[in-house]
Amino acid sequence: GTVTPEDVLVHDLPEEYVVGTIVSKDPSKGVTFIAGPNTGCTEEIYCHNSVADLTYLQRGDLVVFRVHMNKQGKPQASAPLWKRAGRSDGKELSFGHHKGRISSIIAAGGFVDCPELQTAERKDAFVNSSMVHECGLWEGCHISFDTHPNAQGNPQVSSPMWVCCSDPKYLQGRKRDRDDDGHGRRDRRDGEGWGSKGSDPRRVARRMM
């Protein structure tokens, strides 16, 4: 059936970012299309597989990203692209005040490498096992998130979070927007300081501790 784009407000979005919904996907061509009343575009936005890995995107996913115009004058998504993961239970959405990388996953859950949240005991923020599975997290993936204190007073990742579906290199310094053919188009400042370089997002093997 037809996917109806969500009309939602996401607080604390980075500058120039918009919110959209994945309305169609064509794996054979390596593209997805995004739409939404708050994208600033009257037509669907093209997203190439070089910008966001289609493996992690499904019709109906809510995503945040920047838009540029490609060589044909059509709106196209720029990396990095993030998708909402986890239940919101009707609460207002925030893009999250922290960003980090899933450093390890064990039976009880996962740990987020986010230096600003490390406690005096050098403990990373924790993601419980149900959220790890529900959100499809893997070691090396990058997330944007908020936290709440757990029973021990340590930071625990709250639901929902935002998972980066782009190569981690787009979280570092000056990168290039990508056009239809996947070639660099022009320099943009993409999320400088949004996290350290992580593992290839296609590596889904989980290291057990």
C-alpha positions as a Python dict, from the first residue, in 0.01 Angstrom:
ca = {
    (1, 'G'): (0, 0, 0),
    (2, 'T'): (84, 368, -15),
    (3, 'V'): (301, 510, 263),
    (4, 'T'): (169, 836, 408),
    (5, 'P'): (456, 1064, 516),
    (6, 'E'): (452, 1153, 883),
    (7, 'D'): (394, 1515, 980),
    (8, 'V'): (606, 1536, 1292),
    (9, 'L'): (825, 1789, 1468),
    (10, 'V'): (1170, 1677, 1579),
    (11, 'H'): (1335, 1904, 1833),
    (12, 'D'): (1708, 1986, 1842),
    (13, 'L'): (1777, 1907, 1477),
    (14, 'P'): (2118, 2016, 1344),
    (15, 'E'): (2115, 2322, 1119),
    (16, 'E'): (1967, 2267, 771),
    (17, 'Y'): (1833, 1920, 858),
    (18, 'V'): (1478, 1818, 762),
    (19, 'V'): (1245, 1533, 854),
    (20, 'G'): (1100, 1291, 600),
    (21, 'T'): (952, 944, 553),
    (22, 'I'): (1081, 666, 328),
    (23, 'V'): (793, 625, 81),
    (24, 'S'): (948, 385, -171),
    (25, 'K'): (1258, 172, -219),
    (26, 'D'): (1416, 17, -528),
    (27, 'P'): (1705, -212, -425),
    (28, 'S'): (1772, -309, -789),
    (29, 'K'): (1865, 54, -862),
    (30, 'G'): (2010, 127, -519),
    (31, 'V'): (1774, 414, -441),
    (32, 'T'): (1505, 519, -199),
    (33, 'F'): (1263, 811, -218),
    (34, 'I'): (1171, 1034, 73),
    (35, 'A'): (875, 1269, 120),
    (36, 'G'): (724, 1479, 394),
    (37, 'P'): (540, 1804, 457),
    (38, 'N'): (839, 1951, 641),
    (39, 'T'): (1113, 1876, 386),
    (40, 'G'): (1066, 2203, 199),
    (41, 'C'): (1028, 2006, -126),
    (42, 'T'): (713, 1959, -331),
    (43, 'E'): (847, 1642, -496),
    (44, 'E'): (997, 1323, -360),
    (45, 'I'): (1363, 1340, -256),
    (46, 'Y'): (1606, 1097, -417),
    (47, 'C'): (1847, 908, -189),
    (48, 'H'): (2133, 710, -345),
    (49, 'N'): (2277, 398, -181),
    (50, 'S'): (2610, 580, -151),
    (51, 'V'): (2441, 828, 85),
    (52, 'A'): (2250, 579, 300),
    (53, 'D'): (2277, 199, 300),
    (54, 'L'): (1944, 58, 183),
    (55, 'T'): (2002, -244, 406),
    (56, 'Y'): (1893, -35, 703),
    (57, 'L'): (1599, 147, 542),
    (58, 'Q'): (1239, 32, 503),
    (59, 'R'): (924, 198, 370),
    (60, 'G'): (768, 402, 648),
    (61, 'D'): (1094, 479, 830),
    (62, 'L'): (1122, 833, 966),
    (63, 'V'): (1456, 989, 869),
    (64, 'V'): (1647, 1316, 913),
    (65, 'F'): (1900, 1451, 664),
    (66, 'R'): (2003, 1755, 457),
    (67, 'V'): (1886, 1825, 103),
    (68, 'H'): (2084, 1950, -198),
    (69, 'M'): (1988, 1989, -564),
    (70, 'N'): (2151, 1739, -801),
    (71, 'K'): (2275, 1802, -1156),
    (72, 'Q'): (1922, 1762, -1292),
    (73, 'G'): (1788, 2022, -1050),
    (74, 'K'): (1610, 1759, -843),
    (75, 'P'): (1617, 1738, -461),
    (76, 'Q'): (1855, 1475, -328),
    (77, 'A'): (1947, 1362, 23),
    (78, 'S'): (2295, 1435, 158),
    (79, 'A'): (2488, 1220, 403),
    (80, 'P'): (2475, 1157, 688),
    (81, 'L'): (2119, 1027, 702),
    (82, 'W'): (1970, 906, 1032),
    (83, 'K'): (1659, 696, 1093),
    (84, 'R'): (1440, 680, 1401),
    (85, 'A'): (1469, 354, 1590),
    (86, 'G'): (1267, 246, 1892),
    (87, 'R'): (925, 336, 2028),
    (88, 'S'): (833, 694, 2112),
    (89, 'D'): (511, 607, 2302),
    (90, 'G'): (354, 935, 2196),
    (91, 'K'): (618, 1161, 2351),
    (92, 'E'): (771, 1452, 2164),
    (93, 'L'): (1063, 1358, 1943),
    (94, 'S'): (1413, 1494, 1996),
    (95, 'F'): (1713, 1431, 1775),
    (96, 'G'): (1909, 1366, 2093),
    (97, 'H'): (2162, 1567, 2289),
    (98, 'H'): (2441, 1307, 2267),
    (99, 'K'): (2612, 1117, 1989),
    (100, 'G'): (2825, 808, 2019),
    (101, 'R'): (2930, 473, 1880),
    (102, 'I'): (2820, 129, 1997),
    (103, 'S'): (3150, -4, 2132),
    (104, 'S'): (3040, -352, 2241),
    (105, 'I'): (2733, -574, 2267),
    (106, 'I'): (2689, -846, 2527),
    (107, 'A'): (2394, -1060, 2632),
    (108, 'A'): (2255, -790, 2864),
    (109, 'G'): (2278, -510, 2609),
    (110, 'G'): (2525, -270, 2453),
    (111, 'F'): (2760, 10, 2555),
    (112, 'V'): (2796, 348, 2386),
    (113, 'D'): (3133, 516, 2349),
    (114, 'C'): (3039, 875, 2436),
    (115, 'P'): (3318, 1044, 2635),
    (116, 'E'): (3102, 1330, 2760),
    (117, 'L'): (2875, 1079, 2937),
    (118, 'Q'): (3141, 864, 3098),
    (119, 'T'): (3109, 861, 3474),
    (120, 'A'): (3391, 886, 3724),
    (121, 'E'): (3404, 503, 3709),
    (122, 'R'): (3465, 526, 3332),
    (123, 'K'): (3135, 358, 3252),
    (124, 'D'): (2980, 414, 2910),
    (125, 'A'): (2610, 477, 2850),
    (126, 'F'): (2416, 148, 2840),
    (127, 'V'): (2151, 21, 2594),
    (128, 'N'): (1937, -264, 2724),
    (129, 'S'): (1914, -584, 2520),
    (130, 'S'): (1554, -531, 2409),
    (131, 'M'): (1646, -195, 2255),
    (132, 'V'): (1956, -343, 2091),
    (133, 'H'): (1735, -595, 1909),
    (134, 'E'): (1440, -363, 1847),
    (135, 'C'): (1662, -92, 1699),
    (136, 'G'): (1883, -333, 1504),
    (137, 'L'): (2206, -205, 1659),
    (138, 'W'): (2547, -348, 1577),
    (139, 'E'): (2898, -290, 1704),
    (140, 'G'): (3044, 18, 1541),
    (141, 'C'): (2714, 186, 1452),
    (142, 'H'): (2664, 550, 1545),
    (143, 'I'): (2357, 677, 1727),
    (144, 'S'): (2215, 1012, 1837),
    (145, 'F'): (2028, 980, 2165),
    (146, 'D'): (1905, 1109, 2499),
    (147, 'T'): (1956, 933, 2832),
    (148, 'H'): (1791, 871, 3165),
    (149, 'P'): (1954, 739, 3486),
    (150, 'N'): (1917, 366, 3550),
    (151, 'A'): (1871, 206, 3893),
    (152, 'Q'): (2242, 248, 3965),
    (153, 'G'): (2238, 614, 3861),
    (154, 'N'): (2438, 552, 3543),
    (155, 'P'): (2332, 690, 3202),
    (156, 'Q'): (2104, 464, 3000),
    (157, 'V'): (1996, 531, 2642),
    (158, 'S'): (1630, 632, 2609),
    (159, 'S'): (1391, 530, 2333),
    (160, 'P'): (1364, 635, 2058),
    (161, 'M'): (1712, 698, 1925),
    (162, 'W'): (1845, 783, 1577),
    (163, 'V'): (2073, 541, 1394),
    (164, 'C'): (2316, 661, 1128),
    (165, 'C'): (2258, 476, 799),
    (166, 'S'): (2555, 640, 623),
    (167, 'D'): (2923, 554, 620),
    (168, 'P'): (3084, 687, 943),
    (169, 'K'): (3325, 895, 734),
    (170, 'Y'): (3040, 1141, 679),
    (171, 'L'): (3043, 1220, 1050),
    (172, 'Q'): (3388, 1372, 1019),
    (173, 'G'): (3479, 1720, 896),
    (174, 'R'): (3438, 1837, 538),
    (175, 'K'): (3280, 1583, 306),
    (176, 'R'): (3118, 1593, -34),
    (177, 'D'): (2752, 1572, -126),
    (178, 'R'): (2687, 1282, -360),
    (179, 'D'): (2498, 1305, -685),
    (180, 'D'): (2295, 1039, -867),
    (181, 'D'): (2601, 847, -983),
    (182, 'G'): (2759, 848, -638),
    (183, 'H'): (3039, 1089, -734),
    (184, 'G'): (3130, 1382, -514),
    (185, 'R'): (2946, 1699, -607),
    (186, 'R'): (3056, 1984, -383),
    (187, 'D'): (3209, 2039, -43),
    (188, 'R'): (2984, 2074, 258),
    (189, 'R'): (3045, 2067, 631),
    (190, 'D'): (2886, 1740, 742),
    (191, 'G'): (2834, 1700, 1115),
    (192, 'E'): (3180, 1798, 1229),
    (193, 'G'): (3254, 1654, 1569),
    (194, 'W'): (2965, 1408, 1564),
    (195, 'G'): (3171, 1109, 1663),
    (196, 'S'): (3488, 920, 1599),
    (197, 'K'): (3543, 704, 1293),
    (198, 'G'): (3374, 369, 1353),
    (199, 'S'): (3349, 30, 1189),
    (200, 'D'): (3204, -21, 844),
    (201, 'P'): (2822, -18, 892),
    (202, 'R'): (2799, -337, 686),
    (203, 'R'): (2990, -527, 954),
    (204, 'V'): (2714, -679, 1163),
    (205, 'A'): (2910, -940, 1354),
    (206, 'R'): (2883, -880, 1726),
    (207, 'R'): (3183, -922, 1949),
    (208, 'M'): (3083, -1103, 2268),
    (209, 'M'): (3245, -1016, 2595),
}
